PDB file of C-alpha atoms and ligand atoms in Angstrom:
ATOM      1  CA  MET A   1     123.344  99.873 113.757  1.00 53.00           C
ATOM      2  CA  THR A   2     122.393 100.888 110.346  1.00 74.00           C
ATOM      3  CA  HIS A   3     123.802 103.596 108.512  1.00 90.00           C
ATOM      4  CA  VAL A   4     120.340 104.009 106.740  1.00 96.00           C
ATOM      5  CA  LYS A   5     117.919 105.675 108.920  1.00 96.00           C
ATOM      6  CA  ILE A   6     115.205 106.936 106.774  1.00 97.00           C
ATOM      7  CA  ALA A   7     112.763 105.247 104.165  1.00 98.00           C
ATOM      8  CA  VAL A   8     110.474 106.836 101.556  1.00 98.00           C
ATOM      9  CA  PHE A   9     107.309 105.066 100.451  1.00 98.00           C
ATOM     10  CA  PRO A  10     105.748 106.180  97.224  1.00 97.00           C
ATOM     11  CA  VAL A  11     102.091 105.649  97.809  1.00 95.00           C
ATOM     12  CA  ALA A  12     100.568 108.166  95.545  1.00 93.00           C
ATOM     13  CA  GLY A  13      99.362 105.655  92.668  1.00 89.00           C
ATOM     14  CA  LEU A  14      95.741 105.480  92.012  1.00 86.00           C
ATOM     15  CA  GLY A  15      95.329 101.609  92.078  1.00 86.00           C
ATOM     16  CA  THR A  16      93.309 101.531  88.983  1.00 90.00           C
ATOM     17  CA  ARG A  17      93.626  97.738  88.582  1.00 92.00           C
ATOM     18  CA  PHE A  18      91.857  97.098  91.672  1.00 92.00           C
ATOM     19  CA  LEU A  19      88.753  99.327  90.916  1.00 94.00           C
ATOM     20  CA  PRO A  20      86.067  99.376  92.178  1.00 94.00           C
ATOM     21  CA  ALA A  21      87.793  98.110  95.524  1.00 90.00           C
ATOM     22  CA  THR A  22      90.019 101.239  95.450  1.00 91.00           C
ATOM     23  CA  LYS A  23      87.301 103.644  94.556  1.00 90.00           C
ATOM     24  CA  SER A  24      87.380 104.931  98.134  1.00 90.00           C
ATOM     25  CA  VAL A  25      90.025 102.999  99.896  1.00 93.00           C
ATOM     26  CA  PRO A  26      93.777 103.414  99.084  1.00 94.00           C
ATOM     27  CA  LYS A  27      95.019 100.182  97.404  1.00 94.00           C
ATOM     28  CA  GLU A  28      97.843 100.276 100.143  1.00 95.00           C
ATOM     29  CA  MET A  29      95.069  99.589 102.621  1.00 95.00           C
ATOM     30  CA  LEU A  30      93.756  96.382 100.857  1.00 95.00           C
ATOM     31  CA  PRO A  31      94.272  93.509 103.347  1.00 96.00           C
ATOM     32  CA  LEU A  32      97.036  90.886 102.658  1.00 96.00           C
ATOM     33  CA  VAL A  33      95.654  88.334 104.896  1.00 96.00           C
ATOM     34  CA  ASP A  34      94.536  90.584 108.016  1.00 93.00           C
ATOM     35  CA  ARG A  35      97.055  93.383 107.692  1.00 94.00           C
ATOM     36  CA  PRO A  36      96.925  96.193 105.214  1.00 96.00           C
ATOM     37  CA  LEU A  37      99.716  95.935 102.275  1.00 96.00           C
ATOM     38  CA  ILE A  38     101.539  98.837 103.458  1.00 96.00           C
ATOM     39  CA  GLU A  39     102.377  97.341 106.891  1.00 96.00           C
ATOM     40  CA  TYR A  40     104.507  94.610 105.104  1.00 97.00           C
ATOM     41  CA  ALA A  41     106.810  97.274 103.665  1.00 97.00           C
ATOM     42  CA  VAL A  42     106.859  99.346 106.933  1.00 97.00           C
ATOM     43  CA  GLU A  43     107.565  96.405 108.738  1.00 96.00           C
ATOM     44  CA  GLU A  44     110.402  95.278 106.410  1.00 97.00           C
ATOM     45  CA  ALA A  45     111.999  98.820 106.826  1.00 97.00           C
ATOM     46  CA  ARG A  46     111.625  98.604 110.897  1.00 96.00           C
ATOM     47  CA  GLU A  47     113.456  95.281 110.696  1.00 96.00           C
ATOM     48  CA  ALA A  48     115.996  96.890 108.579  1.00 97.00           C
ATOM     49  CA  GLY A  49     116.826  99.529 111.142  1.00 96.00           C
ATOM     50  CA  ILE A  50     114.907 102.387 109.671  1.00 96.00           C
ATOM     51  CA  GLU A  51     113.734 105.080 112.309  1.00 96.00           C
ATOM     52  CA  GLU A  52     111.858 107.717 110.145  1.00 97.00           C
ATOM     53  CA  PHE A  53     109.195 107.027 107.730  1.00 97.00           C
ATOM     54  CA  LEU A  54     108.186 109.241 104.850  1.00 97.00           C
ATOM     55  CA  PHE A  55     104.939 108.586 102.746  1.00 97.00           C
ATOM     56  CA  ILE A  56     104.519 110.479  99.254  1.00 96.00           C
ATOM     57  CA  THR A  57     100.843 110.552  99.172  1.00 95.00           C
ATOM     58  CA  SER A  58      98.261 111.953  97.009  1.00 92.00           C
ATOM     59  CA  ALA A  59      94.431 112.924  97.392  1.00 89.00           C
ATOM     60  CA  GLY A  60      92.293 110.255  99.001  1.00 87.00           C
ATOM     61  CA  LYS A  61      95.010 108.735 101.065  1.00 90.00           C
ATOM     62  CA  THR A  62      94.249 109.853 104.638  1.00 90.00           C
ATOM     63  CA  ALA A  63      93.361 106.459 105.704  1.00 92.00           C
ATOM     64  CA  LEU A  64      97.020 105.669 105.607  1.00 92.00           C
ATOM     65  CA  GLU A  65      97.870 108.623 107.942  1.00 90.00           C
ATOM     66  CA  ASP A  66      95.009 107.271 110.379  1.00 89.00           C
ATOM     67  CA  HIS A  67      96.314 103.827 110.039  1.00 91.00           C
ATOM     68  CA  PHE A  68      99.731 104.657 111.540  1.00 89.00           C
ATOM     69  CA  ASP A  69      98.456 106.838 114.303  1.00 86.00           C
ATOM     70  CA  ALA A  70      98.039 105.699 117.862  1.00 84.00           C
ATOM     71  CA  SER A  71      94.231 104.848 118.567  1.00 86.00           C
ATOM     72  CA  PRO A  72      93.892 105.308 122.403  1.00 89.00           C
ATOM     73  CA  GLU A  73      90.175 104.768 122.502  1.00 91.00           C
ATOM     74  CA  LEU A  74      90.311 101.627 120.551  1.00 90.00           C
ATOM     75  CA  GLU A  75      93.234 100.497 122.625  1.00 91.00           C
ATOM     76  CA  ARG A  76      91.299 101.244 125.746  1.00 93.00           C
ATOM     77  CA  ARG A  77      88.292  99.213 124.641  1.00 94.00           C
ATOM     78  CA  LEU A  78      90.299  96.224 123.598  1.00 92.00           C
ATOM     79  CA  SER A  79      92.290  96.351 126.924  1.00 91.00           C
ATOM     80  CA  ASN A  80      89.027  96.460 128.838  1.00 93.00           C
ATOM     81  CA  ALA A  81      87.779  93.648 127.017  1.00 91.00           C
ATOM     82  CA  GLY A  82      90.823  91.493 127.642  1.00 91.00           C
ATOM     83  CA  LYS A  83      91.586  91.368 123.784  1.00 92.00           C
ATOM     84  CA  ALA A  84      95.345  91.164 124.380  1.00 91.00           C
ATOM     85  CA  ASP A  85      96.186  89.786 120.728  1.00 89.00           C
ATOM     86  CA  GLN A  86      94.054  92.374 118.849  1.00 90.00           C
ATOM     87  CA  LEU A  87      95.611  95.112 121.283  1.00 91.00           C
ATOM     88  CA  ALA A  88      99.111  94.164 120.393  1.00 90.00           C
ATOM     89  CA  ALA A  89      98.168  93.944 116.815  1.00 87.00           C
ATOM     90  CA  ILE A  90      97.113  97.387 116.521  1.00 87.00           C
ATOM     91  CA  ARG A  91      99.806  98.738 118.959  1.00 86.00           C
ATOM     92  CA  ARG A  92     102.415  96.816 116.253  1.00 85.00           C
ATOM     93  CA  SER A  93     100.932  98.866 113.403  1.00 85.00           C
ATOM     94  CA  ALA A  94     101.228 102.288 114.968  1.00 87.00           C
ATOM     95  CA  LEU A  95     104.484 104.371 114.256  1.00 90.00           C
ATOM     96  CA  PRO A  96     106.177 106.342 117.191  1.00 89.00           C
ATOM     97  CA  ALA A  97     104.715 109.954 117.273  1.00 87.00           C
ATOM     98  CA  GLY A  98     107.153 112.212 115.315  1.00 89.00           C
ATOM     99  CA  SER A  99     108.653 109.330 113.268  1.00 93.00           C
ATOM    100  CA  HIS A 100     106.816 109.512 110.284  1.00 94.00           C
ATOM    101  CA  SER A 101     105.487 112.289 107.786  1.00 94.00           C
ATOM    102  CA  PHE A 102     103.605 112.709 104.741  1.00 95.00           C
ATOM    103  CA  ILE A 103     104.026 114.696 101.768  1.00 95.00           C
ATOM    104  CA  ARG A 104     101.516 115.145  98.914  1.00 94.00           C
ATOM    105  CA  GLN A 105     102.587 114.708  95.451  1.00 93.00           C
ATOM    106  CA  ASP A 106     100.144 117.080  93.401  1.00 87.00           C
ATOM    107  CA  SER A 107     100.224 115.425  90.117  1.00 87.00           C
ATOM    108  CA  PRO A 108     101.379 111.987  88.744  1.00 85.00           C
ATOM    109  CA  ARG A 109     104.661 112.797  87.320  1.00 90.00           C
ATOM    110  CA  GLY A 110     106.494 109.561  88.019  1.00 92.00           C
ATOM    111  CA  LEU A 111     108.495 107.645  90.486  1.00 95.00           C
ATOM    112  CA  GLY A 112     111.588 110.036  90.158  1.00 95.00           C
ATOM    113  CA  HIS A 113     109.343 112.924  90.700  1.00 95.00           C
ATOM    114  CA  ALA A 114     107.718 111.211  93.807  1.00 96.00           C
ATOM    115  CA  VAL A 115     111.236 110.404  95.372  1.00 96.00           C
ATOM    116  CA  GLY A 116     112.467 114.013  94.662  1.00 96.00           C
ATOM    117  CA  LEU A 117     109.707 115.331  96.954  1.00 96.00           C
ATOM    118  CA  ALA A 118     111.647 113.792  99.674  1.00 97.00           C
ATOM    119  CA  ARG A 119     114.459 115.834  99.443  1.00 97.00           C
ATOM    120  CA  ARG A 120     113.808 118.382 102.152  1.00 95.00           C
ATOM    121  CA  ILE A 121     113.232 115.790 104.808  1.00 96.00           C
ATOM    122  CA  VAL A 122     115.952 113.381 103.709  1.00 97.00           C
ATOM    123  CA  GLY A 123     118.640 115.994 103.152  1.00 95.00           C
ATOM    124  CA  ASN A 124     122.140 114.784 102.479  1.00 96.00           C
ATOM    125  CA  ARG A 125     121.753 111.156 103.862  1.00 96.00           C
ATOM    126  CA  PRO A 126     121.706 107.850 102.151  1.00 97.00           C
ATOM    127  CA  PHE A 127     117.986 106.665 102.228  1.00 98.00           C
ATOM    128  CA  ALA A 128     115.741 103.789 101.393  1.00 98.00           C
ATOM    129  CA  VAL A 129     112.829 103.530  99.111  1.00 98.00           C
ATOM    130  CA  LEU A 130     110.427 100.793  99.246  1.00 98.00           C
ATOM    131  CA  LEU A 131     107.652 100.415  96.638  1.00 98.00           C
ATOM    132  CA  PRO A 132     104.687  98.750  98.793  1.00 97.00           C
ATOM    133  CA  ASP A 133     103.338  96.989  95.826  1.00 96.00           C
ATOM    134  CA  ASP A 134     106.387  94.545  95.818  1.00 97.00           C
ATOM    135  CA  VAL A 135     105.906  92.292  98.659  1.00 98.00           C
ATOM    136  CA  ILE A 136     108.863  90.180  99.448  1.00 98.00           C
ATOM    137  CA  ARG A 137     108.668  86.970 101.448  1.00 96.00           C
ATOM    138  CA  ALA A 138     112.041  86.262 102.834  1.00 96.00           C
ATOM    139  CA  PRO A 139     113.636  84.549 106.148  1.00 93.00           C
ATOM    140  CA  GLN A 140     115.490  88.098 106.512  1.00 96.00           C
ATOM    141  CA  GLY A 141     113.934  91.226 105.146  1.00 97.00           C
ATOM    142  CA  CYS A 142     114.916  92.312 101.792  1.00 98.00           C
ATOM    143  CA  LEU A 143     115.931  95.697 102.877  1.00 98.00           C
ATOM    144  CA  ALA A 144     117.846  94.182 105.914  1.00 97.00           C
ATOM    145  CA  GLN A 145     119.875  92.192 103.413  1.00 97.00           C
ATOM    146  CA  MET A 146     120.551  95.359 101.180  1.00 98.00           C
ATOM    147  CA  VAL A 147     121.658  97.440 104.097  1.00 97.00           C
ATOM    148  CA  ASP A 148     124.334  94.828 104.949  1.00 96.00           C
ATOM    149  CA  ALA A 149     125.296  94.684 101.327  1.00 97.00           C
ATOM    150  CA  HIS A 150     125.330  98.727 100.936  1.00 97.00           C
ATOM    151  CA  ALA A 151     127.777  98.715 103.838  1.00 95.00           C
ATOM    152  CA  ARG A 152     130.273  97.286 101.371  1.00 95.00           C
ATOM    153  CA  THR A 153     129.010  98.642  97.944  1.00 95.00           C
ATOM    154  CA  GLY A 154     127.979 102.081  98.844  1.00 95.00           C
ATOM    155  CA  GLY A 155     126.586 104.358  95.868  1.00 96.00           C
ATOM    156  CA  HIS A 156     123.131 103.199  94.340  1.00 97.00           C
ATOM    157  CA  LEU A 157     121.914  99.772  95.315  1.00 98.00           C
ATOM    158  CA  VAL A 158     118.658  98.373  93.882  1.00 98.00           C
ATOM    159  CA  ALA A 159     116.912  95.085  94.643  1.00 98.00           C
ATOM    160  CA  ALA A 160     117.166  92.708  91.498  1.00 98.00           C
ATOM    161  CA  MET A 161     115.719  89.562  90.172  1.00 98.00           C
ATOM    162  CA  GLU A 162     115.994  87.590  87.014  1.00 97.00           C
ATOM    163  CA  VAL A 163     112.674  87.779  84.881  1.00 97.00           C
ATOM    164  CA  ALA A 164     111.668  86.223  81.663  1.00 97.00           C
ATOM    165  CA  THR A 165     112.590  87.971  78.288  1.00 96.00           C
ATOM    166  CA  ALA A 166     108.733  88.329  77.710  1.00 95.00           C
ATOM    167  CA  ASP A 167     108.490  90.414  80.973  1.00 96.00           C
ATOM    168  CA  VAL A 168     111.410  92.685  80.622  1.00 97.00           C
ATOM    169  CA  SER A 169     109.324  95.705  79.307  1.00 96.00           C
ATOM    170  CA  SER A 170     107.466  95.663  82.745  1.00 95.00           C
ATOM    171  CA  TYR A 171     110.670  96.505  84.667  1.00 96.00           C
ATOM    172  CA  GLY A 172     113.766  98.497  85.113  1.00 96.00           C
ATOM    173  CA  ILE A 173     116.615  96.268  83.762  1.00 97.00           C
ATOM    174  CA  LEU A 174     120.319  96.260  84.631  1.00 97.00           C
ATOM    175  CA  ASP A 175     123.185  96.571  82.303  1.00 97.00           C
ATOM    176  CA  VAL A 176     125.330  94.353  83.974  1.00 96.00           C
ATOM    177  CA  ALA A 177     129.171  94.817  83.885  1.00 96.00           C
ATOM    178  CA  SER A 178     130.524  92.030  86.344  1.00 96.00           C
ATOM    179  CA  GLU A 179     129.024  90.118  89.438  1.00 95.00           C
ATOM    180  CA  THR A 180     130.634  89.528  92.913  1.00 95.00           C
ATOM    181  CA  GLY A 181     128.338  86.970  94.843  1.00 95.00           C
ATOM    182  CA  ARG A 182     124.873  88.374  95.221  1.00 97.00           C
ATOM    183  CA  VAL A 183     125.889  91.832  93.683  1.00 97.00           C
ATOM    184  CA  ALA A 184     125.589  92.772  90.009  1.00 97.00           C
ATOM    185  CA  HIS A 185     127.898  95.585  89.124  1.00 96.00           C
ATOM    186  CA  ALA A 186     126.036  97.801  86.654  1.00 96.00           C
ATOM    187  CA  ARG A 187     126.791 100.329  84.100  1.00 95.00           C
ATOM    188  CA  GLY A 188     123.403 101.571  84.122  1.00 94.00           C
ATOM    189  CA  LEU A 189     119.779 100.647  84.001  1.00 96.00           C
ATOM    190  CA  VAL A 190     116.976 101.052  81.462  1.00 95.00           C
ATOM    191  CA  GLU A 191     113.361 101.638  82.135  1.00 94.00           C
ATOM    192  CA  LYS A 192     110.923  99.135  80.402  1.00 95.00           C
ATOM    193  CA  PRO A 193     112.917  98.391  77.560  1.00 95.00           C
ATOM    194  CA  SER A 194     111.693  96.101  74.600  1.00 95.00           C
ATOM    195  CA  PRO A 195     112.801  92.531  74.706  1.00 96.00           C
ATOM    196  CA  GLU A 196     115.242  93.364  71.630  1.00 95.00           C
ATOM    197  CA  ASP A 197     116.907  96.334  73.659  1.00 93.00           C
ATOM    198  CA  ALA A 198     116.970  95.035  76.946  1.00 96.00           C
ATOM    199  CA  PRO A 199     120.599  94.774  78.261  1.00 96.00           C
ATOM    200  CA  SER A 200     120.144  91.799  80.471  1.00 97.00           C
ATOM    201  CA  ARG A 201     117.160  89.958  82.253  1.00 97.00           C
ATOM    202  CA  LEU A 202     118.103  91.435  85.694  1.00 98.00           C
ATOM    203  CA  ALA A 203     115.109  93.374  86.810  1.00 98.00           C
ATOM    204  CA  VAL A 204     114.774  96.112  89.367  1.00 98.00           C
ATOM    205  CA  VAL A 205     112.477  95.240  92.331  1.00 98.00           C
ATOM    206  CA  GLY A 206     110.886  98.027  94.243  1.00 97.00           C
ATOM    207  CA  ARG A 207     113.582  98.317  96.872  1.00 98.00           C
ATOM    208  CA  TYR A 208     116.616 100.997  96.606  1.00 98.00           C
ATOM    209  CA  ILE A 209     119.174 102.323  98.823  1.00 98.00           C
ATOM    210  CA  LEU A 210     120.209 105.591  97.251  1.00 98.00           C
ATOM    211  CA  ASP A 211     122.772 108.285  97.577  1.00 97.00           C
ATOM    212  CA  PRO A 212     121.354 111.570  98.105  1.00 97.00           C
ATOM    213  CA  VAL A 213     122.881 112.917  94.922  1.00 96.00           C
ATOM    214  CA  VAL A 214     120.116 111.394  93.221  1.00 96.00           C
ATOM    215  CA  PHE A 215     118.022 114.263  94.185  1.00 96.00           C
ATOM    216  CA  ASP A 216     120.135 116.506  92.010  1.00 95.00           C
ATOM    217  CA  ARG A 217     119.368 114.312  89.248  1.00 94.00           C
ATOM    218  CA  VAL A 218     115.700 114.058  89.387  1.00 92.00           C
ATOM    219  CA  ALA A 219     115.515 117.778  89.677  1.00 90.00           C
ATOM    220  CA  THR A 220     116.986 118.465  86.216  1.00 90.00           C
ATOM    221  CA  GLN A 221     116.009 115.233  84.157  1.00 87.00           C
ATOM    222  CA  ARG A 222     114.152 114.833  81.054  1.00 87.00           C
ATOM    223  CA  LEU A 223     111.045 112.914  80.882  1.00 88.00           C
ATOM    224  CA  GLY A 224     111.686 109.330  80.443  1.00 87.00           C
ATOM    225  CA  ALA A 225     109.490 106.163  79.601  1.00 88.00           C
ATOM    226  CA  GLY A 226     105.871 106.650  79.634  1.00 87.00           C
ATOM    227  CA  GLY A 227     106.514 110.423  79.656  1.00 90.00           C
ATOM    228  CA  GLU A 228     107.330 110.321  83.404  1.00 90.00           C
ATOM    229  CA  ILE A 229     110.269 111.337  85.548  1.00 92.00           C
ATOM    230  CA  GLN A 230     111.947 107.906  86.088  1.00 93.00           C
ATOM    231  CA  LEU A 231     114.073 106.990  89.082  1.00 95.00           C
ATOM    232  CA  THR A 232     115.631 104.367  86.868  1.00 95.00           C
ATOM    233  CA  ASP A 233     117.100 107.332  84.786  1.00 94.00           C
ATOM    234  CA  ALA A 234     118.308 109.410  87.624  1.00 95.00           C
ATOM    235  CA  ILE A 235     120.001 106.267  89.086  1.00 96.00           C
ATOM    236  CA  THR A 236     121.715 105.647  85.718  1.00 95.00           C
ATOM    237  CA  ALA A 237     122.811 109.297  85.213  1.00 93.00           C
ATOM    238  CA  ASP A 238     125.162 108.759  88.234  1.00 91.00           C
ATOM    239  CA  ALA A 239     126.754 105.410  86.982  1.00 91.00           C
ATOM    240  CA  GLY A 240     129.948 107.176  85.911  1.00 87.00           C
ATOM    241  CA  ASN A 241     130.633 108.696  89.303  1.00 91.00           C
ATOM    242  CA  LEU A 242     129.016 106.249  91.821  1.00 95.00           C
ATOM    243  CA  PRO A 243     128.937 102.477  92.223  1.00 96.00           C
ATOM    244  CA  VAL A 244     125.468 101.536  90.830  1.00 97.00           C
ATOM    245  CA  SER A 245     124.511  97.770  91.702  1.00 97.00           C
ATOM    246  CA  GLY A 246     121.745  95.377  91.880  1.00 98.00           C
ATOM    247  CA  PHE A 247     121.456  92.980  94.608  1.00 98.00           C
ATOM    248  CA  ARG A 248     119.965  89.600  94.242  1.00 98.00           C
ATOM    249  CA  PHE A 249     118.135  89.202  97.317  1.00 98.00           C
ATOM    250  CA  GLU A 250     116.983  86.029  98.965  1.00 97.00           C
ATOM    251  CA  GLY A 251     113.173  85.697  99.086  1.00 97.00           C
ATOM    252  CA  GLN A 252     110.083  85.599  96.997  1.00 97.00           C
ATOM    253  CA  ARG A 253     108.800  88.699  95.394  1.00 98.00           C
ATOM    254  CA  TYR A 254     105.034  89.181  94.896  1.00 98.00           C
ATOM    255  CA  ASP A 255     103.667  91.873  92.507  1.00 96.00           C
ATOM    256  CA  CYS A 256     100.673  93.089  94.469  1.00 96.00           C
ATOM    257  CA  GLY A 257     100.106  95.918  92.043  1.00 93.00           C
ATOM    258  CA  SER A 258      98.303  93.090  89.931  1.00 94.00           C
ATOM    259  CA  VAL A 259      95.270  91.462  91.071  1.00 95.00           C
ATOM    260  CA  ALA A 260      96.948  87.838  90.213  1.00 96.00           C
ATOM    261  CA  GLY A 261     100.054  88.676  92.234  1.00 96.00           C
ATOM    262  CA  PHE A 262      97.983  90.109  95.164  1.00 97.00           C
ATOM    263  CA  LEU A 263      95.944  86.815  95.238  1.00 96.00           C
ATOM    264  CA  LYS A 264      99.036  84.667  95.246  1.00 96.00           C
ATOM    265  CA  ALA A 265     100.698  86.848  97.941  1.00 97.00           C
ATOM    266  CA  ASN A 266      97.539  86.291 100.046  1.00 97.00           C
ATOM    267  CA  ILE A 267      97.756  82.503  99.639  1.00 96.00           C
ATOM    268  CA  ALA A 268     101.535  82.371 100.517  1.00 96.00           C
ATOM    269  CA  PHE A 269     101.319  84.493 103.372  1.00 96.00           C
ATOM    270  CA  ALA A 270      98.142  82.807 104.867  1.00 96.00           C
ATOM    271  CA  LEU A 271      99.714  79.348 104.461  1.00 95.00           C
ATOM    272  CA  ASP A 272     102.440  80.598 106.632  1.00 94.00           C
ATOM    273  CA  ARG A 273      99.820  81.107 109.483  1.00 93.00           C
ATOM    274  CA  PRO A 274      99.589  78.213 111.716  1.00 92.00           C
ATOM    275  CA  GLY A 275      95.913  79.152 112.307  1.00 93.00           C
ATOM    276  CA  LEU A 276      94.957  79.194 108.957  1.00 95.00           C
ATOM    277  CA  GLN A 277      97.326  76.761 107.222  1.00 93.00           C
ATOM    278  CA  PRO A 278      95.276  73.330 107.792  1.00 94.00           C
ATOM    279  CA  GLU A 279      91.834  74.841 106.648  1.00 94.00           C
ATOM    280  CA  LEU A 280      93.392  76.690 103.848  1.00 94.00           C
ATOM    281  CA  SER A 281      95.427  73.793 102.418  1.00 93.00           C
ATOM    282  CA  ASP A 282      92.390  71.480 102.605  1.00 93.00           C
ATOM    283  CA  ALA A 283      90.233  74.172 100.690  1.00 93.00           C
ATOM    284  CA  LEU A 284      92.927  74.669  97.967  1.00 92.00           C
ATOM    285  CA  ASP A 285      93.133  70.839  97.489  1.00 92.00           C
ATOM    286  CA  MET A 286      89.370  70.618  97.225  1.00 92.00           C
ATOM    287  CA  ILE A 287      89.209  73.457  94.840  1.00 91.00           C
ATOM    288  CA  GLY A 288      92.027  71.892  92.907  1.00 88.00           C
ATOM    289  CA  SER A 289      90.294  68.493  92.681  1.00 89.00           C
ATOM    290  CA  LEU A 290      86.939  69.767  91.908  1.00 88.00           C
ATOM    291  CA  ARG A 291      88.486  71.908  88.857  1.00 86.00           C
ATOM    292  CA  MET A 292      90.333  68.669  87.698  1.00 84.00           C
ATOM    293  CA  ARG A 293      86.926  66.862  87.725  1.00 85.00           C
ATOM    294  CA  HIS A 294      84.984  69.658  85.819  1.00 82.00           C
ATOM    295  CA  ALA A 295      87.858  69.731  83.264  1.00 80.00           C
ATOM    296  CA  ALA A 296      87.665  65.862  82.905  1.00 74.00           C
TER     297      ALA A 296
HETATM  298  C1  LIG B 301     108.665 100.764  88.988  1.00 90.46           C
HETATM  299  C2  LIG B 301     110.050 101.082  88.449  1.00 90.46           C
HETATM  300  C3  LIG B 301     110.723  99.820  87.716  1.00 90.46           C
HETATM  301  C4  LIG B 301     110.558  98.672  88.721  1.00 90.46           C
HETATM  302  C5  LIG B 301     109.355  98.368  89.240  1.00 90.46           C
HETATM  303  C6  LIG B 301     109.436  97.254  90.137  1.00 90.46           C
HETATM  304  O1  LIG B 301     107.650 100.502  87.835  1.00 90.46           O
HETATM  305  O2  LIG B 301     109.986 102.303  87.625  1.00 90.46           O
HETATM  306  O3  LIG B 301     111.943 100.085  87.344  1.00 90.46           O
HETATM  307  O4  LIG B 301     111.314  97.594  87.894  1.00 90.46           O
HETATM  308  O5  LIG B 301     108.637  99.342  89.955  1.00 90.46           O
HETATM  309  O6  LIG B 301     108.233  96.818  90.611  1.00 90.46           O
HETATM  310  P1  LIG B 301     106.241 100.383  88.086  1.00 90.46           P
HETATM  311  O7  LIG B 301     105.775  99.019  88.343  1.00 90.46           O
HETATM  312  O8  LIG B 301     105.803 101.313  89.131  1.00 90.46           O
HETATM  313  O9  LIG B 301     105.765 100.785  86.595  1.00 90.46           O
END
């Protein structure tokens, strides 16, 4: 049994990088192979033992609410038509009644602000935050790995991976004091530093297990990078009182907030499907050789 039971999914972003696809469809509903992006984070949370799901949404995201609802009429039709696989797929994507809720973020004031809105529902419990844009392909889900590690570290624990120096300004970066196995003990974190100011190349990936004291921090904190209330700053503010650690997870992270990352994830996850793998591999080989011929 896990000690972390509730997860927060900040999904209020506009998805402007995917316009016009996201003009009327939330970016979290774009299909990664044949499942909406959001399902990957929700499934990872379920695998980690999460039982309550809280989505921080914004205007135009009602498709997400509908997606996690039961759909008795569709289920009946699939069942009557003997479509057992499709029936299992839609049942798998519904969340149990009473297990999930939605809170609106009225204005885009940053990730720290979005997470702060979870306070009333989360209360005084450790909780997980999953940013669905970060999709992690791993033998054991990243959050499940982190829940195990958090049982030892306590405090705030963030998923972490090494990035190139040129990329540090796209991430929260850990100021690492020492390391034990996969755990990096941090003095704090810096949100989107310039390469010259970055304390390391160890970057925060969108998975967090947080102590509820973080709610006090986001409630009182000043605006940070980009003029927003940054979760990174709230975590850092506790570094003197609580363990703040990075967890070097096992797995491959795809940045599905960018079009290129999203396409790479689609290819990687499709190649995992036995029903798609042979045809897709052949197509990729053919596209590669045609490109080589054109380049020659
Ligand atoms: C957010 C966080 C950042 C983290 C990143 C991971 O940034 O603020 O610390 O490294 O997610 O994906 P965003 O990508 O939303 O600008």
